[in-house]
Short mmCIF file of C-alpha atoms in Angstrom, two decimals:
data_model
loop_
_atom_site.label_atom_id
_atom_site.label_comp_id
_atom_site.label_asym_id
_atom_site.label_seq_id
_atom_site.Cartn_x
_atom_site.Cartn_y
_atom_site.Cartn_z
CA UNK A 1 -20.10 -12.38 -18.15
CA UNK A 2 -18.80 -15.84 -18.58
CA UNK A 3 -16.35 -17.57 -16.19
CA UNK A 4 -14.00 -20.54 -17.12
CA UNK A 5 -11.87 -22.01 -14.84
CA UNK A 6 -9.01 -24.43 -15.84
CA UNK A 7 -5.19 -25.25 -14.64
CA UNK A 8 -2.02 -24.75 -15.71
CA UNK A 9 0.54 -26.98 -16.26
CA UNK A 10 1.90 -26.74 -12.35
CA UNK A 11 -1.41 -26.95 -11.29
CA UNK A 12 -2.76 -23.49 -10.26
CA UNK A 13 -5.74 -22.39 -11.32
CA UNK A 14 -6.29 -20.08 -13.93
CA UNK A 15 -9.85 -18.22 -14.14
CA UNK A 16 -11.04 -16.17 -17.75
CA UNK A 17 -13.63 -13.71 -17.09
CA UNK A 18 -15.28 -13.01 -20.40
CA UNK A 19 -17.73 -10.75 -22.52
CA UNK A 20 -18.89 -12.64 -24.54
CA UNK A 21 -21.09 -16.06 -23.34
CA UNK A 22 -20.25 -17.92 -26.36
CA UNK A 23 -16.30 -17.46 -26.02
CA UNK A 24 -14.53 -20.97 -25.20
CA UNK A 25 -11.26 -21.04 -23.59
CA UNK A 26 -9.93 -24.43 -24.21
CA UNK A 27 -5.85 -23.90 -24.58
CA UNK A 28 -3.99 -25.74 -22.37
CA UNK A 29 -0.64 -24.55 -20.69
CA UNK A 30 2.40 -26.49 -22.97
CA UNK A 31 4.86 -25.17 -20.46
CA UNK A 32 7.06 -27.91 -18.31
CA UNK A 33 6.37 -26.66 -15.03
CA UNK A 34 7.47 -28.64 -11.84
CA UNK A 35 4.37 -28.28 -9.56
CA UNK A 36 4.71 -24.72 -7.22
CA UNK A 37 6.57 -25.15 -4.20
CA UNK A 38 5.76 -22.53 -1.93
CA UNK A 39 7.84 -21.05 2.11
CA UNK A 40 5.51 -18.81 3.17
CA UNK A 41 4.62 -18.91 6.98
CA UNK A 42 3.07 -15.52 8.71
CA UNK A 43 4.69 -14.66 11.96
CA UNK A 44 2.90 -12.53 14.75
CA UNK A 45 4.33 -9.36 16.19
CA UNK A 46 3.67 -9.49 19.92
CA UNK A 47 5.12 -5.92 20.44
CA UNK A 48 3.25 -4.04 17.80
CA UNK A 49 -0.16 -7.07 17.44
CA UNK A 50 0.29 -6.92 13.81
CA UNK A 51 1.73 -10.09 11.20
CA UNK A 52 4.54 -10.45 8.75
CA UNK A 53 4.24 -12.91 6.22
CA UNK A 54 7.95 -14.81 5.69
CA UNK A 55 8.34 -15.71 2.01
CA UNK A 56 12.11 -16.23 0.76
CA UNK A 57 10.50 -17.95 -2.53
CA UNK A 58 9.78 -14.73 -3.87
CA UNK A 59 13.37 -13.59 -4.03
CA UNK A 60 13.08 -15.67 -7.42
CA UNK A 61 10.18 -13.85 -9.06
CA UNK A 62 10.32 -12.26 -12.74
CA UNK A 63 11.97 -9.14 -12.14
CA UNK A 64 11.23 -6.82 -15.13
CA UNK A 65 10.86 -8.87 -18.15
CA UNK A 66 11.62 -7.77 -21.61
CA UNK A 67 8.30 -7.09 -23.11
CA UNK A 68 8.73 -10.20 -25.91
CA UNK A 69 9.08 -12.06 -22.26
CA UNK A 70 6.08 -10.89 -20.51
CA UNK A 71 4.24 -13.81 -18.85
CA UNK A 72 0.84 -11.68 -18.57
CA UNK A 73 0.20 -11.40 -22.67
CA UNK A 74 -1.24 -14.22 -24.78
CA UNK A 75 0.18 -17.06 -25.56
CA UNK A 76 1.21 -16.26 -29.43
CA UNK A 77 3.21 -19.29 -31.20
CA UNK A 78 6.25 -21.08 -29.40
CA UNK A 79 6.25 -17.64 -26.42
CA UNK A 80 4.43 -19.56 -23.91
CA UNK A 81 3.04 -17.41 -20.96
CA UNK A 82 1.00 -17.79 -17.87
CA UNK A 83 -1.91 -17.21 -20.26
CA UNK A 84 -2.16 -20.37 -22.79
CA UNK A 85 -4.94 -19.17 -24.66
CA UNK A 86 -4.00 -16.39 -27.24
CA UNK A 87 -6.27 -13.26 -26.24
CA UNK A 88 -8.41 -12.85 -23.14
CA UNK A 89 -10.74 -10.40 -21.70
CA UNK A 90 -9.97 -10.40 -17.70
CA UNK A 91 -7.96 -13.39 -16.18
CA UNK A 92 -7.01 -14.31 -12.80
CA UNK A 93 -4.29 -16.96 -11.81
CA UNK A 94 -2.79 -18.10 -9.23
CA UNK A 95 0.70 -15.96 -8.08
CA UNK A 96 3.19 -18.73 -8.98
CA UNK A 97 5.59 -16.60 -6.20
CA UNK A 98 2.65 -16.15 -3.45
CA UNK A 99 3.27 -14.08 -0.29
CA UNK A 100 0.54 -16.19 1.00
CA UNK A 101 -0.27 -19.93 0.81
CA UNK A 102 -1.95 -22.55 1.74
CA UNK A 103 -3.31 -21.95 5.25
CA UNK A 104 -1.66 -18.83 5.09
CA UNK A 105 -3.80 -17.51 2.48
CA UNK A 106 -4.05 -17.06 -1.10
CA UNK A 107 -2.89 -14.92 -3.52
CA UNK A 108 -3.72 -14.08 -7.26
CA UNK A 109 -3.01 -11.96 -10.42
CA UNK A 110 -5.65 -9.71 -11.90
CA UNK A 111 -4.59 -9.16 -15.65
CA UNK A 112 -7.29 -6.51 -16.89
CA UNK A 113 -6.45 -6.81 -20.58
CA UNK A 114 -4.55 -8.44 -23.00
CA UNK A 115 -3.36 -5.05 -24.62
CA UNK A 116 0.46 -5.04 -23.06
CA UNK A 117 0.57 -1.25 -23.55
CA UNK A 118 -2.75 -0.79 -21.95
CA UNK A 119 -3.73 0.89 -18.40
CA UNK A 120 -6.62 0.68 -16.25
CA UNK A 121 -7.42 4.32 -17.52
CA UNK A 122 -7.66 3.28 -20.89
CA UNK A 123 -10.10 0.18 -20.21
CA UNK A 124 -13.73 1.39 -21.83
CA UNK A 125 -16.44 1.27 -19.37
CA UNK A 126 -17.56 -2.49 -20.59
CA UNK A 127 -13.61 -3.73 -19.72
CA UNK A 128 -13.88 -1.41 -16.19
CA UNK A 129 -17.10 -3.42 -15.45
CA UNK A 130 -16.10 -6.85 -16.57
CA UNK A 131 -12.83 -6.62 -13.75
CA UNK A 132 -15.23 -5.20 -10.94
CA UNK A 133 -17.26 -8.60 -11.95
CA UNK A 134 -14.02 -10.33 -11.54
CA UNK A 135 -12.99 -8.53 -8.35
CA UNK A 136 -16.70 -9.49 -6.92
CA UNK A 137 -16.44 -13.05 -8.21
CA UNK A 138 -13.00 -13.59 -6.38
CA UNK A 139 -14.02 -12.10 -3.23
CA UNK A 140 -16.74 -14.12 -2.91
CA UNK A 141 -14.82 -16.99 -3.68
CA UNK A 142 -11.93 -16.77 -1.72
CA UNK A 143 -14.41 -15.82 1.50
CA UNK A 144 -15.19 -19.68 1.98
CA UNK A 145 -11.75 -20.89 2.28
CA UNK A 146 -11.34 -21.69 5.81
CA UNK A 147 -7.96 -20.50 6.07
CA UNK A 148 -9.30 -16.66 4.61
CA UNK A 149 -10.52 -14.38 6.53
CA UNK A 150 -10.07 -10.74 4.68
CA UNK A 151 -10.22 -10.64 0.84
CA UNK A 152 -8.25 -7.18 -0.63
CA UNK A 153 -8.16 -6.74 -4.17
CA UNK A 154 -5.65 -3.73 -5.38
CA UNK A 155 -3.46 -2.69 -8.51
CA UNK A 156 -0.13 -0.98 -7.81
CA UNK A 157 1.10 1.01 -10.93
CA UNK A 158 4.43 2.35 -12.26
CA UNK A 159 7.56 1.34 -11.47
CA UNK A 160 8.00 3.94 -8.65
CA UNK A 161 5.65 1.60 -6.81
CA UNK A 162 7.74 -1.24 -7.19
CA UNK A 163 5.63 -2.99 -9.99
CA UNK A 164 7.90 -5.46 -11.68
CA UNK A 165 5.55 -6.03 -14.16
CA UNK A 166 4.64 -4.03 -16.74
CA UNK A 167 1.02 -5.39 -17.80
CA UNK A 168 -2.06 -3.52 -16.92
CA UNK A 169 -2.70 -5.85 -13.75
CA UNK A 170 -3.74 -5.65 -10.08
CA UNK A 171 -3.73 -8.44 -7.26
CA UNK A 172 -5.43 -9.98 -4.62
CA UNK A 173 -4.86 -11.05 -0.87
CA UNK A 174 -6.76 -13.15 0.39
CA UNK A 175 -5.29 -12.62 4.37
CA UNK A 176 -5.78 -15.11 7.11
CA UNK A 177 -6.26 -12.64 9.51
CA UNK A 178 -7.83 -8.95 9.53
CA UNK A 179 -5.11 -6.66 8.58
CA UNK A 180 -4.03 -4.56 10.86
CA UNK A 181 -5.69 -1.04 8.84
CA UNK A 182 -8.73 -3.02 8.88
CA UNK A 183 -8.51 -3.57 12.43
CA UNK A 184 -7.77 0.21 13.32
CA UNK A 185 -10.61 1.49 11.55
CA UNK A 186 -13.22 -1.26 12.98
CA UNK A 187 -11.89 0.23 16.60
CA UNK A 188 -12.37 3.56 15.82
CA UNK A 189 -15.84 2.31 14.60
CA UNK A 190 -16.67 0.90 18.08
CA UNK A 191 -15.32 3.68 19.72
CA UNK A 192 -17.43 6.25 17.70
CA UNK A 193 -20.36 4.00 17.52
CA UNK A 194 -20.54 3.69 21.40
CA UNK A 195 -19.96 7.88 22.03
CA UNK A 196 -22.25 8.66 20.17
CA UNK A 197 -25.25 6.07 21.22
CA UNK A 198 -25.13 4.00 17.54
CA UNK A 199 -23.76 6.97 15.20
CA UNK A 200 -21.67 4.85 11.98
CA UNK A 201 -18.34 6.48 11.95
CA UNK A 202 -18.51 6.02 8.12
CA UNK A 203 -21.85 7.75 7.68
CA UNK A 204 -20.68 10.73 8.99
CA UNK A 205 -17.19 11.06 7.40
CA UNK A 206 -18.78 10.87 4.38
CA UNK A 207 -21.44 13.12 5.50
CA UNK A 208 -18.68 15.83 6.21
CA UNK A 209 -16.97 15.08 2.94
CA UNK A 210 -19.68 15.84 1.07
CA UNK A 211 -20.67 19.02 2.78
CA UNK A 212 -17.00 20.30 2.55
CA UNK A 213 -14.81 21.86 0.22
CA UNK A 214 -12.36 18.66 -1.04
CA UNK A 215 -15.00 16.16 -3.20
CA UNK A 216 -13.57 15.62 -6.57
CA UNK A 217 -16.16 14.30 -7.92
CA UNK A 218 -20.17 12.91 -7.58
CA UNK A 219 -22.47 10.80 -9.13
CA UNK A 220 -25.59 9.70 -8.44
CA UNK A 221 -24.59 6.51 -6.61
CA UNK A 222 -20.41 7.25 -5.58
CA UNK A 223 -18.93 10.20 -4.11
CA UNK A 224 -14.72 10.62 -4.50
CA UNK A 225 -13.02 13.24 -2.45
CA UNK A 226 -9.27 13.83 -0.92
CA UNK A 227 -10.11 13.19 3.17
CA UNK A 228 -9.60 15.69 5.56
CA UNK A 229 -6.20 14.39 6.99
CA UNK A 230 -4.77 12.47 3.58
CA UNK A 231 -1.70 10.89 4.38
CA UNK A 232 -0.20 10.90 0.87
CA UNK A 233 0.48 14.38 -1.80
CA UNK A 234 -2.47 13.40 -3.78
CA UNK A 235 -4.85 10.75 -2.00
CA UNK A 236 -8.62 9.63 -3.15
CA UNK A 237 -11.60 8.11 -1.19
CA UNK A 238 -14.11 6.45 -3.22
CA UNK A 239 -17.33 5.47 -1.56
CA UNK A 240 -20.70 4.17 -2.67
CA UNK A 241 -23.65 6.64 -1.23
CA UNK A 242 -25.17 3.49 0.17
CA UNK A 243 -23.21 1.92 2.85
CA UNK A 244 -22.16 -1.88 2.25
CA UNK A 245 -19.39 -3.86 3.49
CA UNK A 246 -17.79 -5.51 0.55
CA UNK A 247 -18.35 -5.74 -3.34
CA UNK A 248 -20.78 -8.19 -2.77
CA UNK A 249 -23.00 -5.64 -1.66
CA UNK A 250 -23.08 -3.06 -4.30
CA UNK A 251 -26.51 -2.93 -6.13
CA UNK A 252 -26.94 -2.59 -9.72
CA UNK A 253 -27.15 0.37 -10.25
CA UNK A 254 -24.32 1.44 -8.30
CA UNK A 255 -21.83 -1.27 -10.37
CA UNK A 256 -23.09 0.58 -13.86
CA UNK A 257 -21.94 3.81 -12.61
CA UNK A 258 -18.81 2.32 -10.94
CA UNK A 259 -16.59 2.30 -14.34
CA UNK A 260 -17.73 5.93 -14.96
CA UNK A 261 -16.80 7.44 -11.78
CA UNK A 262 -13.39 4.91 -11.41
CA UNK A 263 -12.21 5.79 -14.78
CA UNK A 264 -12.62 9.15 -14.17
CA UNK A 265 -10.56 9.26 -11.39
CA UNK A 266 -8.13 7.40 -12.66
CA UNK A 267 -7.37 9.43 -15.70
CA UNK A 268 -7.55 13.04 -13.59
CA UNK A 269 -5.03 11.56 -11.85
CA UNK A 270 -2.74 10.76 -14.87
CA UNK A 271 -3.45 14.59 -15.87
CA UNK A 272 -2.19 16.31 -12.40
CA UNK A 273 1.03 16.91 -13.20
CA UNK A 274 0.64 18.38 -16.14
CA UNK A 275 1.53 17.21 -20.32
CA UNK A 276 4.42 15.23 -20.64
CA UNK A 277 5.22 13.88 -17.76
CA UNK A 278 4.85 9.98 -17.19
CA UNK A 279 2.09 8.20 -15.78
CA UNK A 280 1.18 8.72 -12.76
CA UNK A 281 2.65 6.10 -10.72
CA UNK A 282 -0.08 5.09 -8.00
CA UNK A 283 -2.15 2.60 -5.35
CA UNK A 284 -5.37 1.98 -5.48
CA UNK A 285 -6.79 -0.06 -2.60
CA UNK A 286 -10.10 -1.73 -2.13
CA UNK A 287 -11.11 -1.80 1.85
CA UNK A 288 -13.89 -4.69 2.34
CA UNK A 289 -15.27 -5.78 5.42
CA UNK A 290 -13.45 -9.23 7.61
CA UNK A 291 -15.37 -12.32 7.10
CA UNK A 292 -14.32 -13.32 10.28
CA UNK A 293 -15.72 -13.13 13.45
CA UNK A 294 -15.82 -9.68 14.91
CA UNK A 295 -16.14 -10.16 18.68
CA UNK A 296 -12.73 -7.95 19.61
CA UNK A 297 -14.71 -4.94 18.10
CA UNK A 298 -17.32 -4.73 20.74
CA UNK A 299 -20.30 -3.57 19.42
CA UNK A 300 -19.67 -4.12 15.64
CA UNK A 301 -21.06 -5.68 12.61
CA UNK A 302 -20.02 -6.38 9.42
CA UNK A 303 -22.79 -4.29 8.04
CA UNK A 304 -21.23 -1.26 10.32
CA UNK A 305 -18.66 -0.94 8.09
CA UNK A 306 -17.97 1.07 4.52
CA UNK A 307 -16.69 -0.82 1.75
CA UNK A 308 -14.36 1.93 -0.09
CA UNK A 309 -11.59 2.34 -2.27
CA UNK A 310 -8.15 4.48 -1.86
CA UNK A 311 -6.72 5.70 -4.76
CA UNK A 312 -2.75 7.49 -4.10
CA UNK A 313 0.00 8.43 -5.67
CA UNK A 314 3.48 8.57 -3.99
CA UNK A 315 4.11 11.23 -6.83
CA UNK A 316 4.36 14.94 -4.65
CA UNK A 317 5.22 16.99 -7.78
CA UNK A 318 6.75 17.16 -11.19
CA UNK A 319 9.84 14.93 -10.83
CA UNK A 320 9.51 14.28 -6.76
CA UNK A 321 8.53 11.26 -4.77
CA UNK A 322 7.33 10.99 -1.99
CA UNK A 323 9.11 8.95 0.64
CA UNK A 324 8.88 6.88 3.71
CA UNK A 325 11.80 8.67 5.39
CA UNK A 326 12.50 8.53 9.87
CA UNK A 327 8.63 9.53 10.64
CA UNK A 328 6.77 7.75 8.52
CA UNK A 329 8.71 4.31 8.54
CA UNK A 330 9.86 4.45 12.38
CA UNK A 331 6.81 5.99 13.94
CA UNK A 332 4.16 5.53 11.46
CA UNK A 333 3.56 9.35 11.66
CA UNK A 334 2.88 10.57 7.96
CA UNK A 335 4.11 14.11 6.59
CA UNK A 336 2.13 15.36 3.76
CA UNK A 337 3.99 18.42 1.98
CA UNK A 338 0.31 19.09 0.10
CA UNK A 339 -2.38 20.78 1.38
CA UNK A 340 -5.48 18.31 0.96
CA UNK A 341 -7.59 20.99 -0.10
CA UNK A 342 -5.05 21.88 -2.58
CA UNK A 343 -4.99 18.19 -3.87
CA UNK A 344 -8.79 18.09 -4.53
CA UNK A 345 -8.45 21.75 -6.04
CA UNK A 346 -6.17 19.98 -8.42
CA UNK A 347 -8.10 17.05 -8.91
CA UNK A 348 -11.04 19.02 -10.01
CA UNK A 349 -9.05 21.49 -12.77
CA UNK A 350 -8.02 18.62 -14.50
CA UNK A 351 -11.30 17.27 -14.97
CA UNK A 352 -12.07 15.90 -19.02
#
């Protein structure tokens, strides 16, 4: 992998991520943009202990773009793009409309190919490694700016979602505080942890998982399965069999099987609902450890916890969402209408 990192013309940085070491990416961004000006400030929740982050700028963001006007291709001619050079392998930018900012954070675009009419799913294994470089890279990155203190990298797909963009991309947070999710699971880590005289919480889910009746899939080095009490119709865990915190942790041989496994996944779940229907709109969410200082979770580490990846589709059946409705948006109870034994069932007829 080689990594160049350059500006662009309102001075955000702009990262290539690259197969080839002898590639040079030497364009330069002929656009006349006024240096980003960005509102975001995060706000604390005293009633509920969680943070909003405030960010009116982004009511101006592209909102579905013609594809001729898509600012994640090339650069091709007098169409100028946030990409100046004219092809690219992975690059990361900058958000020019951040919901973070400044010491509120950072945030950035993952664009995982040039190829417009691309998906993740259709990456080859090479491309599926070269962005989990480039998810690593940025994590590691973005973990020594003072104002960071949780790095979450995560692509949200099909329109359903709310993607406004339709390039093969993903994003990252890079969250000044632990996010709330974060923070539930690293309590029911201490609580576990301290019942059971040192037991990882983690350890044995997946322990259970594996033993049970809902794994999709297993390799050598990652296990996938649809947990015991899924909150969404068809919902994925992805672990490595080795427990590490945070991308930076994977070992080598568990990154070469990565793309394997992931892409896997990724097209079973395109195949659930059977030939022609759409893609399957979805979320898939990395879960990394807080770089922070963990002294509210008494009794845990950073190395307690399970770096893993969800993988969900708000898709319920042909046709059907899926929606937040009284329960799940006013008392954060969830409602799932499919069995997750039936999901995994599913997940495992459809395999290629």
């Amino acid at each position: 992998m080689k990594k160049t990192s350059t500006r662009l013309a309102d001075g955000r940085e702009l990262i290539y991520y690259d197969l080839r070491d002898d590639t040079v990416r030497d364009a330069v961004d002929r656009r006349p943009l006024e240096r980003t000006v960005t509102t975001s400030e995060v706000r604390r929740d005293v009633l509920l202990g969680d943070s909003v982050a405030i960010a009116s700028h982004r009511q101006g963001r592209i909102y579905h773009p013609p594809v001729d006007q898509c600012p994640l291709c090339p650069t091709t001619g007098d169409r100028l793009s946030e990409i100046p050079d004219s092809s690219y392998d992975v690059a990361v930018f900058e958000n020019r409309f951040p919901s973070l900012a400044g010491d509120s954070g950072r945030c950035e675009v993952v664009c995982f190919t040039s190829d417009h009419d691309a998906s993740f799913a259709s990456l080859t294994e090479e491309q599926a490694a070269l962005v989990l470089d480039a998810w690593t890279d940025r994590t590691s990155e973005l973990s020594h700016l003072p104002s960071v203190e949780q790095v979450f990298c995560f692509e949200n797909r099909g329109e359903e979602i709310g993607v406004t963009l339709g390039h093969p991309h993903g994003q990252i947070y890079a969250y000044p505080f632990t996010t709330p999710r974060t923070a539930l699971m690293l309590r029911s880590l201490a609580t576990h942890k301290e019942a059971t005289g040192g037991e990882n919480l983690f350890d044995s889910v997946l322990e259970r998982e594996l033993a049970g009746e809902r794994v999709v899939l297993e390799g050598e080095h990652w296990a996938a399965f649809v947990p015991y009490a899924a909150h969404w119709p068809y919902e994925v865990h992805l672990y490595p069999k080795r427990r590490v915190p945070d991308l930076l942790g994977l070992d080598e041989a568990a990154r070469t099987e990565f793309p394997k496994v992931y892409l896997e996944l990724l097209r079973r779940f395109d195949r659930i609902f059977g030939e022609g229907e759409p893609p399957t709109p979805y979320i898939s969410a990395w879960h990394q450890a807080p770089f922070g200082t963990l002294e509210e979770f008494d009794g845990v580490s950073r190395d307690d916890f399970a770096l893993h990846l969800e993988l969900f589709t708000i898709r319920r059946t042909s046709g059907k969402l899926k929606f937040l409705a009284g329960s799940e948006s006013g008392m954060s109870v969830f409602i799932n209408d499919v069995p997750p034994e039936f999901a995994a069932q599913r997940l495992r007829e459809v395999a290629s």
